[in-house]
XYZ file of C-alpha atoms in Angstrom:
741
model
C -8.722 29.168 -18.280
C -7.453 32.773 -17.840
C -4.234 32.008 -19.754
C -6.178 30.440 -22.619
C -8.445 33.492 -22.825
C -5.406 35.795 -22.934
C -3.865 33.714 -25.710
C -7.051 34.018 -27.722
C -6.991 37.783 -27.282
C -3.368 37.899 -28.419
C -4.163 35.839 -31.525
C -7.192 38.016 -32.304
C -5.205 41.252 -31.963
C -2.399 39.846 -34.133
C -4.878 38.873 -36.870
C -6.545 42.312 -36.740
C -3.202 44.075 -37.010
C -1.937 41.870 -39.825
C -5.241 42.383 -41.691
C -4.936 46.148 -41.285
C -1.291 46.071 -42.355
C -1.927 43.966 -45.455
C -4.893 46.174 -46.427
C -2.669 49.257 -46.170
C -0.048 47.689 -48.413
C -2.711 46.595 -50.882
C -4.167 50.106 -50.905
C -0.756 51.435 -51.865
C -0.443 48.867 -54.685
C -3.982 49.330 -55.993
C -4.153 53.132 -55.910
C -0.492 53.999 -56.464
C -0.918 54.753 -60.173
C -4.034 56.841 -59.512
C -2.837 58.961 -56.598
C 0.868 59.470 -57.339
C 0.224 62.392 -59.693
C 1.419 65.811 -58.613
C -2.124 67.109 -58.487
C -5.683 66.366 -59.509
C -5.153 68.322 -62.745
C -2.875 65.572 -64.088
C -5.417 62.785 -63.615
C -7.546 61.105 -66.258
C -10.656 62.281 -64.436
C -9.741 65.945 -64.890
C -8.654 65.343 -68.493
C -12.166 64.068 -69.156
C -13.752 67.144 -67.568
C -11.497 69.445 -69.577
C -12.265 67.593 -72.790
C -15.992 67.835 -71.988
C -15.701 71.598 -71.508
C -13.762 72.036 -74.783
C -16.417 70.001 -76.592
C -19.180 72.257 -75.207
C -17.059 75.274 -76.136
C -16.962 74.117 -79.747
C -20.710 73.607 -79.835
C -21.834 76.829 -78.233
C -19.149 79.412 -79.067
C -16.430 78.402 -81.489
C -18.903 76.901 -83.965
C -21.792 79.240 -83.157
C -24.172 78.695 -86.088
C -27.872 79.596 -85.982
C -30.586 77.084 -86.793
C -31.520 78.911 -90.011
C -27.900 79.057 -91.123
C -27.554 75.338 -90.438
C -30.613 74.618 -92.614
C -29.097 76.690 -95.413
C -25.964 74.512 -95.198
C -27.959 71.295 -95.748
C -26.546 69.314 -98.658
C -28.015 66.450 -100.681
C -25.702 64.210 -102.698
C -26.536 62.044 -105.700
C -25.670 59.018 -103.569
C -28.397 59.991 -101.087
C -30.895 60.422 -103.942
C -30.110 56.931 -105.316
C -30.273 55.366 -101.873
C -33.673 56.938 -101.186
C -34.992 55.902 -104.627
C -34.008 52.218 -104.384
C -34.318 51.776 -100.629
C -37.305 49.386 -100.981
C -36.469 47.898 -104.390
C -37.135 49.016 -107.948
C -40.352 50.729 -109.150
C -42.226 47.495 -109.927
C -41.383 45.933 -106.560
C -42.415 49.032 -104.620
C -45.747 49.397 -106.493
C -46.520 45.690 -105.920
C -45.715 46.080 -102.245
C -48.046 49.112 -101.900
C -50.881 47.297 -103.723
C -50.465 44.245 -101.472
C -50.410 46.487 -98.411
C -53.799 48.113 -99.194
C -55.559 45.183 -100.882
C -56.720 43.538 -97.660
C -57.934 46.854 -96.186
C -59.932 47.734 -99.309
C -61.553 44.287 -99.479
C -62.478 44.412 -95.793
C -64.069 47.855 -96.195
C -66.066 46.632 -99.208
C -67.228 43.519 -97.356
C -68.488 45.779 -94.578
C -70.378 47.923 -97.144
C -68.235 50.967 -96.321
C -67.470 52.245 -99.810
C -66.351 55.625 -98.466
C -63.565 53.979 -96.437
C -62.617 51.791 -99.372
C -62.372 54.885 -101.565
C -60.165 56.607 -98.977
C -57.832 53.605 -98.978
C -57.642 53.736 -102.799
C -56.830 57.451 -102.805
C -54.105 56.923 -100.198
C -52.690 54.002 -102.202
C -52.757 55.948 -105.476
C -51.053 58.930 -103.832
C -48.213 56.726 -102.612
C -47.870 55.085 -106.020
C -47.766 58.524 -107.655
C -45.097 59.662 -105.184
C -43.010 56.538 -105.792
C -43.335 57.016 -109.552
C -42.119 60.627 -109.225
C -39.117 59.324 -107.238
C -38.038 57.347 -110.313
C -38.781 60.204 -112.767
C -37.353 63.256 -110.944
C -34.210 63.797 -108.860
C -35.557 67.197 -107.796
C -38.603 65.546 -106.221
C -36.413 63.277 -104.087
C -34.014 66.102 -103.201
C -36.857 68.245 -101.885
C -38.099 65.363 -99.736
C -34.596 64.752 -98.330
C -34.112 68.470 -97.565
C -37.393 68.592 -95.664
C -36.403 65.507 -93.699
C -32.967 66.962 -92.874
C -34.546 70.268 -91.833
C -36.585 68.391 -89.263
C -33.434 66.643 -88.057
C -31.683 70.036 -87.729
C -34.543 71.230 -85.519
C -34.173 68.083 -83.421
C -30.373 68.588 -83.227
C -30.716 72.129 -81.929
C -33.361 71.079 -79.417
C -30.961 68.487 -78.008
C -28.160 71.070 -78.086
C -30.231 73.472 -76.036
C -30.726 70.865 -73.373
C -26.932 70.706 -72.982
C -26.577 74.487 -72.533
C -27.016 74.321 -68.753
C -24.062 71.932 -68.461
C -21.947 74.277 -70.625
C -22.811 77.244 -68.420
C -21.744 75.246 -65.361
C -18.350 74.513 -66.923
C -18.114 78.125 -68.123
C -18.548 79.368 -64.544
C -15.573 77.253 -63.497
C -13.100 77.726 -66.345
C -11.657 81.042 -67.543
C -10.544 81.090 -71.162
C -9.140 83.410 -73.781
C -8.945 81.849 -77.272
C -8.231 83.218 -80.754
C -9.073 81.753 -84.152
C -5.856 82.387 -86.114
C -7.659 81.857 -89.416
C -10.584 84.215 -88.956
C -9.169 86.432 -86.193
C -12.109 85.843 -83.855
C -11.623 86.138 -80.086
C -13.524 83.859 -77.686
C -13.343 84.606 -73.952
C -15.435 84.824 -70.799
C -13.268 87.625 -69.349
C -13.391 91.396 -69.829
C -9.650 91.825 -70.052
C -7.774 93.642 -72.768
C -4.942 91.974 -74.588
C -2.536 94.159 -72.665
C -3.782 92.676 -69.400
C -3.427 89.039 -70.579
C -0.238 88.152 -68.697
C -1.477 89.893 -65.586
C -4.773 87.995 -65.499
C -3.442 84.570 -66.549
C -0.554 84.430 -64.109
C 0.454 81.383 -62.073
C -0.169 83.153 -58.780
C -3.823 83.787 -59.701
C -4.626 80.486 -61.408
C -4.655 77.067 -59.745
C -4.692 75.433 -63.171
C -3.678 76.826 -66.536
C -3.063 75.266 -69.936
C -1.770 77.159 -72.975
C -2.498 76.251 -76.608
C 0.002 77.740 -79.010
C 1.764 77.030 -82.247
C 5.030 77.690 -80.463
C 4.720 74.504 -78.440
C 3.017 72.642 -81.320
C -0.269 72.175 -79.453
C -3.471 73.873 -80.562
C -6.889 73.541 -78.994
C -8.362 70.142 -79.955
C -10.872 70.489 -82.816
C -14.214 68.684 -82.899
C -15.529 67.500 -86.266
C -16.927 70.291 -88.432
C -19.441 67.958 -90.084
C -22.779 66.979 -88.475
C -24.339 63.721 -89.704
C -28.007 62.819 -90.179
C -29.723 59.763 -88.707
C -28.981 57.687 -91.815
C -25.256 58.466 -91.654
C -25.190 60.955 -94.527
C -23.950 64.565 -93.891
C -26.579 66.874 -92.361
C -24.743 70.197 -92.446
C -21.237 71.560 -91.812
C -19.887 74.355 -89.654
C -17.714 77.119 -91.051
C -14.061 76.270 -91.574
C -11.840 77.460 -88.735
C -8.159 78.055 -88.343
C -5.983 76.898 -85.498
C -7.241 77.911 -82.047
C -4.631 79.406 -79.724
C -4.994 80.758 -76.234
C -5.331 79.596 -72.659
C -7.841 77.777 -70.465
C -7.497 78.166 -66.691
C -9.202 77.840 -63.328
C -8.842 80.815 -60.955
C -7.868 80.136 -57.363
C -10.827 82.131 -56.081
C -13.386 79.812 -57.719
C -13.604 77.156 -55.006
C -17.305 76.406 -54.776
C -17.648 73.985 -57.685
C -17.446 70.248 -58.316
C -13.986 70.349 -59.921
C -12.420 72.071 -56.912
C -14.206 69.631 -54.634
C -12.587 66.804 -56.602
C -9.281 68.646 -56.321
C -9.578 68.887 -52.522
C -10.684 65.243 -52.253
C -7.714 64.146 -54.353
C -5.267 65.951 -52.073
C -6.898 64.494 -48.956
C -6.779 61.021 -50.434
C -3.096 61.394 -51.345
C -2.176 62.133 -47.735
C -4.469 59.413 -46.442
C -3.021 56.830 -48.862
C 0.562 57.714 -47.928
C -0.190 57.334 -44.231
C -2.268 54.180 -44.735
C 0.440 52.498 -46.821
C 3.270 53.452 -44.442
C 1.378 52.278 -41.388
C 0.355 49.067 -43.178
C 3.952 48.320 -44.164
C 5.227 48.856 -40.613
C 2.458 46.759 -39.068
C 2.930 43.911 -41.546
C 6.685 43.745 -40.924
C 6.189 43.921 -37.152
C 3.527 41.193 -37.120
C 5.606 38.898 -39.317
C 8.546 39.424 -36.976
C 6.399 38.513 -33.944
C 4.518 35.598 -35.546
C 6.534 32.946 -33.669
C 5.439 34.412 -30.320
C 1.750 34.115 -31.153
C 0.291 30.896 -29.607
C -1.850 29.738 -32.547
C -1.542 26.029 -31.740
C -2.407 26.620 -28.091
C -5.600 28.480 -28.949
C -6.820 26.089 -31.633
C -7.218 22.271 -31.466
C -4.430 22.167 -34.041
C -3.551 18.482 -33.868
C -7.168 17.329 -34.065
C -7.736 19.632 -36.996
C -4.626 18.272 -38.730
C -5.824 14.682 -38.300
C -9.221 15.580 -39.732
C -7.553 17.485 -42.570
C -5.433 14.455 -43.520
C -8.577 12.363 -43.804
C -10.344 14.697 -46.197
C -9.602 14.603 -49.965
C -6.383 16.535 -50.465
C -7.455 18.304 -53.647
C -10.597 19.441 -51.805
C -8.270 20.894 -49.171
C -6.269 22.738 -51.832
C -9.461 24.070 -53.444
C -10.748 25.179 -50.031
C -7.441 26.947 -49.385
C -7.616 28.744 -52.746
C -11.216 29.814 -52.059
C -10.234 31.133 -48.628
C -7.280 33.024 -50.117
C -9.497 34.676 -52.740
C -12.120 35.561 -50.125
C -9.440 36.978 -47.832
C -7.967 39.026 -50.689
C -11.424 40.274 -51.619
C -12.176 41.466 -48.088
C -8.677 42.917 -47.706
C -9.160 44.757 -51.003
C -12.563 46.023 -49.806
C -10.937 47.036 -46.522
C -8.208 48.891 -48.440
C -10.771 50.830 -50.484
C -12.966 51.871 -47.536
C -10.843 54.755 -46.206
C -10.155 55.998 -49.741
C -13.759 55.839 -50.872
C -14.845 58.797 -48.729
C -13.553 62.321 -48.363
C -12.976 63.648 -44.856
C -16.121 65.744 -45.213
C -18.330 62.645 -45.578
C -20.194 60.934 -42.757
C -17.498 59.217 -40.697
C -20.045 56.911 -39.016
C -20.866 55.060 -42.231
C -17.210 54.926 -43.208
C -16.185 53.447 -39.855
C -19.091 51.000 -39.805
C -18.135 49.514 -43.200
C -14.444 49.613 -42.329
C -14.826 47.715 -39.023
C -17.058 45.008 -40.536
C -14.607 44.374 -43.390
C -11.702 44.495 -40.943
C -13.163 41.745 -38.733
C -14.066 39.518 -41.700
C -10.619 40.008 -43.262
C -8.926 39.057 -39.960
C -11.012 35.882 -39.628
C -10.326 34.827 -43.219
C -6.591 35.504 -42.867
C -6.573 33.298 -39.759
C -8.341 30.507 -41.647
C -5.865 30.853 -44.531
C -2.913 30.589 -42.141
C -4.280 27.463 -40.468
C -5.164 25.903 -43.812
C -1.757 26.818 -45.234
C -0.042 25.285 -42.199
C -1.955 22.044 -42.770
C -0.960 22.033 -46.448
C 2.728 22.543 -45.630
C 2.634 19.760 -43.038
C 1.122 17.372 -45.562
C 3.568 18.458 -48.280
C 6.554 17.670 -46.039
C 5.336 14.090 -45.502
C 6.621 12.846 -48.869
C 6.253 9.214 -47.885
C 2.508 9.757 -47.529
C 1.985 11.448 -50.944
C 0.810 8.233 -52.570
C -1.746 7.706 -49.813
C -2.931 11.327 -50.074
C -3.298 11.002 -53.836
C -5.446 7.920 -53.362
C -7.801 9.995 -51.207
C -8.180 12.935 -53.620
C -11.481 13.607 -55.332
C -9.700 13.689 -58.688
C -8.208 10.233 -58.102
C -11.591 8.899 -57.065
C -13.261 10.400 -60.131
C -10.569 9.002 -62.454
C -10.804 5.597 -60.777
C -14.606 5.645 -61.006
C -14.489 6.521 -64.708
C -11.790 3.906 -65.346
C -13.736 1.237 -63.495
C -16.951 2.243 -65.268
C -15.338 1.822 -68.673
C -13.167 -1.179 -67.766
C -16.032 -3.013 -69.417
C -16.683 -0.686 -72.346
C -20.124 -2.102 -72.966
C -21.250 -1.430 -69.382
C -19.727 2.054 -69.376
C -21.411 2.953 -72.658
C -24.776 1.597 -71.537
C -24.563 3.479 -68.247
C -23.598 6.724 -69.997
C -26.448 6.451 -72.507
C -28.921 5.513 -69.766
C -27.965 8.415 -67.501
C -27.952 10.770 -70.495
C -31.515 9.781 -71.421
C -32.689 10.183 -67.809
C -30.999 13.591 -67.644
C -32.610 14.727 -70.892
C -36.054 13.630 -69.710
C -35.546 15.508 -66.442
C -34.356 18.579 -68.325
C -37.418 18.308 -70.536
C -39.658 18.340 -67.455
C -37.981 21.580 -66.326
C -38.360 23.074 -69.808
C -42.098 22.361 -69.770
C -42.421 24.725 -66.810
C -41.130 27.472 -69.087
C -43.059 26.383 -72.184
C -46.277 24.550 -71.125
C -47.378 24.067 -74.750
C -44.778 21.281 -75.085
C -46.399 19.079 -72.435
C -48.158 16.849 -75.003
C -45.023 16.143 -77.132
C -43.087 15.555 -73.927
C -45.730 13.097 -72.655
C -45.555 11.185 -75.960
C -41.755 10.978 -75.815
C -41.929 9.963 -72.153
C -44.381 7.179 -72.995
C -42.450 5.904 -76.021
C -38.968 6.201 -74.527
C -39.363 6.384 -70.746
C -41.793 3.450 -70.537
C -39.589 0.907 -72.358
C -36.566 2.267 -70.512
C -38.248 1.727 -67.144
C -39.326 -1.795 -68.127
C -35.788 -2.615 -69.276
C -34.360 -1.303 -65.999
C -36.791 -3.420 -63.963
C -35.821 -6.545 -65.926
C -32.125 -5.823 -65.511
C -32.531 -5.255 -61.764
C -34.463 -8.533 -61.449
C -31.774 -10.368 -63.427
C -29.084 -8.805 -61.243
C -30.895 -9.878 -58.059
C -31.075 -13.435 -59.400
C -27.302 -13.395 -60.025
C -26.666 -12.090 -56.490
C -28.822 -14.865 -55.001
C -27.018 -17.467 -57.125
C -23.626 -16.134 -55.981
C -24.683 -16.422 -52.331
C -25.755 -20.032 -52.919
C -22.482 -20.909 -54.662
C -20.525 -19.304 -51.806
C -22.054 -21.830 -49.386
C -20.827 -24.688 -51.577
C -24.331 -25.914 -52.394
C -25.024 -27.425 -55.818
C -27.485 -25.378 -57.871
C -28.659 -25.138 -61.464
C -26.932 -22.836 -63.948
C -28.162 -19.276 -64.401
C -29.936 -18.509 -67.679
C -27.640 -16.564 -70.044
C -29.770 -14.136 -72.062
C -28.348 -11.987 -74.844
C -24.921 -10.362 -74.831
C -25.327 -7.737 -72.098
C -22.868 -7.240 -69.243
C -25.241 -9.042 -66.875
C -25.339 -11.973 -69.295
C -21.561 -12.090 -69.256
C -21.674 -11.942 -65.449
C -24.200 -14.805 -65.346
C -21.988 -16.876 -67.662
C -18.983 -16.132 -65.452
C -20.980 -17.179 -62.384
C -21.853 -20.481 -64.055
C -18.198 -21.060 -64.857
C -17.235 -20.096 -61.335
C -19.770 -22.584 -59.969
C -18.270 -25.295 -62.185
C -14.840 -24.230 -61.026
C -15.902 -24.444 -57.371
C -17.267 -27.936 -57.899
C -14.112 -28.961 -59.755
C -12.051 -27.432 -56.967
C -13.986 -29.414 -54.405
C -13.353 -32.621 -56.343
C -9.707 -31.695 -56.759
C -9.441 -30.953 -53.072
C -10.921 -34.348 -52.226
C -8.520 -35.955 -54.653
C -5.636 -34.011 -53.170
C -6.523 -35.134 -49.667
C -6.682 -38.751 -50.856
C -3.352 -38.484 -52.695
C -1.782 -36.776 -49.696
C -2.820 -39.658 -47.504
C -1.500 -42.164 -50.040
C 1.726 -40.146 -50.376
C 2.362 -40.314 -46.631
C 1.583 -44.038 -46.598
C 3.775 -44.776 -49.625
C 6.693 -42.672 -48.409
C 6.516 -44.348 -45.022
C 6.394 -47.809 -46.606
C 9.171 -47.191 -49.164
C 11.501 -45.670 -46.604
C 10.708 -48.029 -43.767
C 11.233 -51.248 -45.776
C 14.969 -50.798 -46.605
C 15.567 -49.087 -43.270
C 14.067 -52.079 -41.433
C 16.322 -54.457 -43.409
C 19.370 -52.349 -42.594
C 18.545 -52.331 -38.855
C 17.767 -56.060 -38.837
C 20.986 -57.165 -40.571
C 23.016 -54.725 -38.508
C 21.751 -56.444 -35.374
C 22.638 -59.831 -36.906
C 26.174 -58.608 -37.564
C 26.535 -57.832 -33.893
C 25.922 -61.483 -32.957
C 29.216 -63.157 -31.858
C 28.410 -66.485 -33.444
C 27.922 -65.019 -36.935
C 30.092 -66.817 -39.466
C 32.219 -64.965 -41.979
C 30.035 -66.205 -44.856
C 26.879 -64.918 -43.161
C 28.603 -61.671 -42.216
C 29.554 -61.078 -45.849
C 25.976 -61.826 -47.001
C 24.554 -59.442 -44.387
C 26.938 -56.661 -45.454
C 25.878 -57.064 -49.095
C 22.202 -56.847 -48.082
C 22.852 -53.754 -45.944
C 24.828 -52.180 -48.813
C 22.043 -52.881 -51.310
C 19.305 -51.592 -48.995
C 21.250 -48.453 -48.062
C 21.801 -47.673 -51.748
C 18.098 -48.267 -52.289
C 17.363 -45.830 -49.447
C 19.762 -43.249 -50.942
C 18.042 -43.534 -54.325
C 14.670 -42.948 -52.699
C 15.909 -39.900 -50.777
C 17.698 -38.441 -53.851
C 14.604 -38.924 -55.994
C 12.396 -37.340 -53.366
C 14.740 -34.340 -53.085
C 14.937 -33.915 -56.868
C 11.150 -34.221 -57.217
C 10.721 -31.490 -54.610
C 13.162 -29.210 -56.453
C 11.354 -29.838 -59.725
C 7.952 -29.094 -58.199
C 9.170 -25.799 -56.678
C 10.870 -24.729 -59.926
C 14.093 -24.185 -57.982
C 16.315 -25.632 -60.687
C 18.234 -24.151 -63.599
C 18.517 -25.667 -67.061
C 21.792 -25.590 -68.994
C 20.432 -25.608 -72.505
C 22.375 -26.329 -75.654
C 21.792 -27.731 -79.095
C 21.387 -31.528 -78.706
C 20.570 -34.472 -80.994
C 17.467 -36.072 -79.488
C 17.847 -39.334 -81.488
C 21.448 -39.760 -80.395
C 20.551 -38.968 -76.744
C 17.781 -41.599 -76.815
C 20.134 -44.194 -78.308
C 22.753 -43.474 -75.597
C 20.139 -43.997 -72.893
C 19.076 -47.327 -74.417
C 22.710 -48.381 -74.647
C 23.221 -47.811 -70.914
C 20.270 -50.127 -70.223
C 21.418 -52.661 -72.793
C 22.493 -55.339 -70.260
C 19.190 -55.108 -68.402
C 17.269 -55.214 -71.680
C 19.205 -58.272 -72.838
C 18.598 -60.006 -69.494
C 14.853 -59.345 -69.676
C 12.305 -61.224 -71.727
C 11.152 -57.977 -73.410
C 11.666 -57.297 -77.105
C 12.458 -53.631 -77.904
C 11.477 -52.206 -81.310
C 13.139 -48.791 -81.862
C 12.390 -46.688 -84.978
C 13.430 -43.171 -86.022
C 11.896 -41.334 -89.007
C 14.916 -39.008 -89.162
C 18.487 -39.888 -88.404
C 19.054 -36.651 -86.516
C 16.513 -34.378 -84.794
C 17.872 -31.402 -82.877
C 16.380 -29.404 -79.972
C 17.561 -26.693 -77.582
C 17.552 -28.639 -74.278
C 19.502 -29.526 -71.147
C 20.983 -32.828 -72.317
C 21.667 -34.187 -68.824
C 18.109 -33.479 -67.609
C 16.532 -34.886 -70.787
C 18.664 -38.028 -70.428
C 17.149 -38.374 -66.951
C 13.661 -38.263 -68.535
C 14.497 -41.051 -71.002
C 16.246 -43.051 -68.274
C 13.231 -42.827 -65.934
C 10.755 -43.818 -68.669
C 12.889 -46.784 -69.835
C 13.474 -47.891 -66.223
C 9.699 -47.674 -65.695
C 9.177 -49.900 -68.759
C 11.698 -52.457 -67.505
C 10.054 -52.579 -64.074
C 6.376 -52.740 -65.040
C 6.171 -54.385 -68.506
C 4.586 -57.778 -68.873
C 7.139 -60.516 -69.570
C 7.600 -61.776 -73.132
C 5.967 -58.657 -74.672
C 7.233 -56.063 -77.105
C 8.246 -52.501 -76.295
C 7.956 -49.834 -79.056
C 10.061 -46.673 -78.997
C 9.865 -44.167 -81.878
C 10.845 -40.579 -82.682
C 9.798 -38.203 -85.454
C 9.814 -34.510 -86.406
C 6.428 -32.985 -87.182
C 5.254 -29.330 -87.472
C 8.421 -27.955 -85.897
C 8.291 -30.378 -82.958
C 10.085 -33.591 -82.032
C 7.760 -36.338 -80.759
C 9.139 -39.361 -78.826
C 6.703 -42.192 -78.092
C 7.184 -45.142 -75.653
C 4.660 -48.010 -75.721
C 4.580 -51.181 -73.601
C 2.116 -53.689 -72.135
C 1.832 -53.307 -68.378
C 2.231 -56.108 -65.887
C -0.300 -54.563 -63.483
C -3.798 -53.203 -63.973
C -3.588 -49.372 -64.051
C -7.225 -48.287 -63.883
C -8.746 -45.368 -65.765
C -7.117 -42.317 -64.154
C -3.730 -42.152 -65.857
C -3.006 -38.644 -64.503
C -2.480 -40.062 -61.007
C 0.605 -41.880 -62.297
C 2.347 -38.459 -62.297
C 1.806 -38.126 -58.557
C 4.852 -38.653 -56.363
C 5.312 -42.221 -55.030
C 2.536 -43.427 -57.323
C 3.378 -46.819 -58.837
C 1.650 -49.188 -61.174
C 2.441 -51.931 -58.662
C -0.208 -51.173 -56.030
C 1.244 -53.868 -53.728
C 4.613 -52.016 -54.005
C 6.670 -55.248 -54.392
C 8.829 -53.754 -57.147
C 11.972 -51.732 -56.671
C 10.727 -48.452 -58.257
C 10.565 -45.274 -56.176
C 7.291 -44.045 -57.692
C 8.957 -40.695 -58.520
C 10.280 -41.437 -62.012
C 7.336 -40.163 -64.066
C 6.772 -37.197 -61.729
C 10.425 -36.121 -62.184
C 10.258 -36.716 -65.940
C 7.117 -34.594 -66.357
C 8.605 -31.751 -64.279
C 11.746 -31.711 -66.477
C 9.714 -31.622 -69.688
C 7.476 -28.847 -68.273
C 10.578 -26.776 -67.486
C 11.594 -27.160 -71.150
C 8.207 -25.819 -72.261
C 7.211 -29.179 -73.720
C 4.650 -31.786 -72.749
C 4.715 -35.330 -71.374
C 1.413 -37.193 -71.540
C 0.289 -40.731 -70.674
C -2.314 -42.728 -72.538
C -3.710 -45.998 -71.172
C -5.786 -48.318 -73.333
C -6.479 -51.469 -71.321
C -3.016 -52.862 -70.572
C -1.345 -50.762 -73.282
C 0.718 -48.007 -71.637
C 1.928 -45.112 -73.817
C 4.196 -42.181 -72.879
C 4.425 -39.279 -75.387
C 7.127 -36.593 -75.062
C 6.828 -33.440 -77.222
C 9.555 -30.777 -77.493
C 10.244 -27.836 -79.812
C 12.652 -28.833 -82.568
C 15.501 -26.783 -84.006
C 16.309 -26.299 -87.650
C 19.518 -27.935 -88.723
């Protein structure tokens, strides 16, 4: 426990020192441009004070003009006369305006029976009309009015000027000046020196600041404007023209009790303080960085737990939190840097230290949080394999995914956006009514006309949604239920329609599953029967061969039976293997341009002996002599061979077999028709199942895989093989894409 406490103290001291060091460096960066001047007299602050003094000097001494003289200098231009005359329109407009202005007052006075007041209003109106009429008839009349107005403004100007005299006297007590108007020869000074004593008085050893204005260095005293403007922007009066002003403005070293010298002393103190603060801050920062590896941060803090929690939170939220902490830390460090420089050494040190210590502690805490947060960020950034997972957990990713999912069905997204927008606007309207209560009635009407139907629509949609949820739960149990009503074209209607289709699909799947279980059972039975029968014969005749009394004739007959049965067994196994390959799609086609008619004729030719030996009559027709397709000739031959073999095995004796081919709409269509020997039933699709045979008693030699293999081959070619059964008529239709010649 004691070691842990010591580690915490070490971490706290390190953070305090690094905060102090960084604040010192920041102070140097922030105030370097302000406090690297040679003295206060080179700063912008002093330049402003000097400019203020020169401005007062122009007003009170260099341009010393009495109030009466200023009034004599008042000028009135023709432009001012025209502006005054037409300020409120032409003569007709101004007279109409005056009449309209007094008409209501006169009528009110008359209605009250006060004729004396009405007469006074008329006299006042007529006087104004007469004055306006004179404005349009005499320039002298307007000029006199403007001069009187400007005279009043001159009085106001000098009253305001007098209020500034105290400030000028304050500056005058600080600055010493000796200036000469080179044009008029006037001397302006607040000293009693003679010209012979000029260099002695204005010497560098007696003045702490001194600035010369001379034509020799190309710099005269800055001149204020000689023209004073009236309130309307036109000239009021002008001062006398002056020449260039030369001379000197200085501050004696013995004048220390004034605000400028106080600023001078404060500037010097701050310069020394800033230099020391920056140097100490730089040394501390370097030392703390050098010792950072010896500071037991991870031992003091539950670092690993914090890292695990940090990885669980949205990563962009972590980055935003880090940025906020950095800005807060910089703000407090900046405030900490300004504290020592915001007070002179003569100020109350208690308040300075109080603010400094508070900012110091807060800056240290925030720097510690930034370091921990930054460490977490670096750890996460190094785990590149986890970036995808971190991105999935960001707020931005979640927002993008939410928006994408919302608008995956554009209709739903649009409806939701409009709905939320209307709710937001109604809520905003309720807030606005608190500011403007007079709108409560219009708002209530809108709420009734819009909010009421909207609420009713929402209730209906929620009820419809609940019905869909209940239906989905019922379907999930496998129970049979009625279809949901599909109302309109809303998203919920589409969902209800999809649920109905899903229910139908579930029922169809259940039927298919039952069928699959039945076919699986039959498949096992058929495979067992078809494999066991030849195998039993082989075993039986093998045992007979072992008998010593077996004659050579019997032995030869047994060998032929074993040979025939073993070949039969091989055919069954080969067909089963090929059917499995076809079903899994694990087979490659070697396609090439082939003549389908010729391939069909070759297949029939190979079965010619069997056909001739049978009692069946084959009728073969081709609409075109040659029909080409891009196929695997060997595999397609297998299809024709299986279908023809199927016909030879299961056709009724003494019946006709029809085989035809034709090209139609870019496809080649081959049709096989025969009359079956056995009753097939209604479900022709089951004939494609493996080991399914038309001979239910399984007395024939077929493997039951021929049609299944044939259909798989045609499917791999992108074509179709279908079976149609009409009573005892059995029809196989093969459709493939044809090629142009």
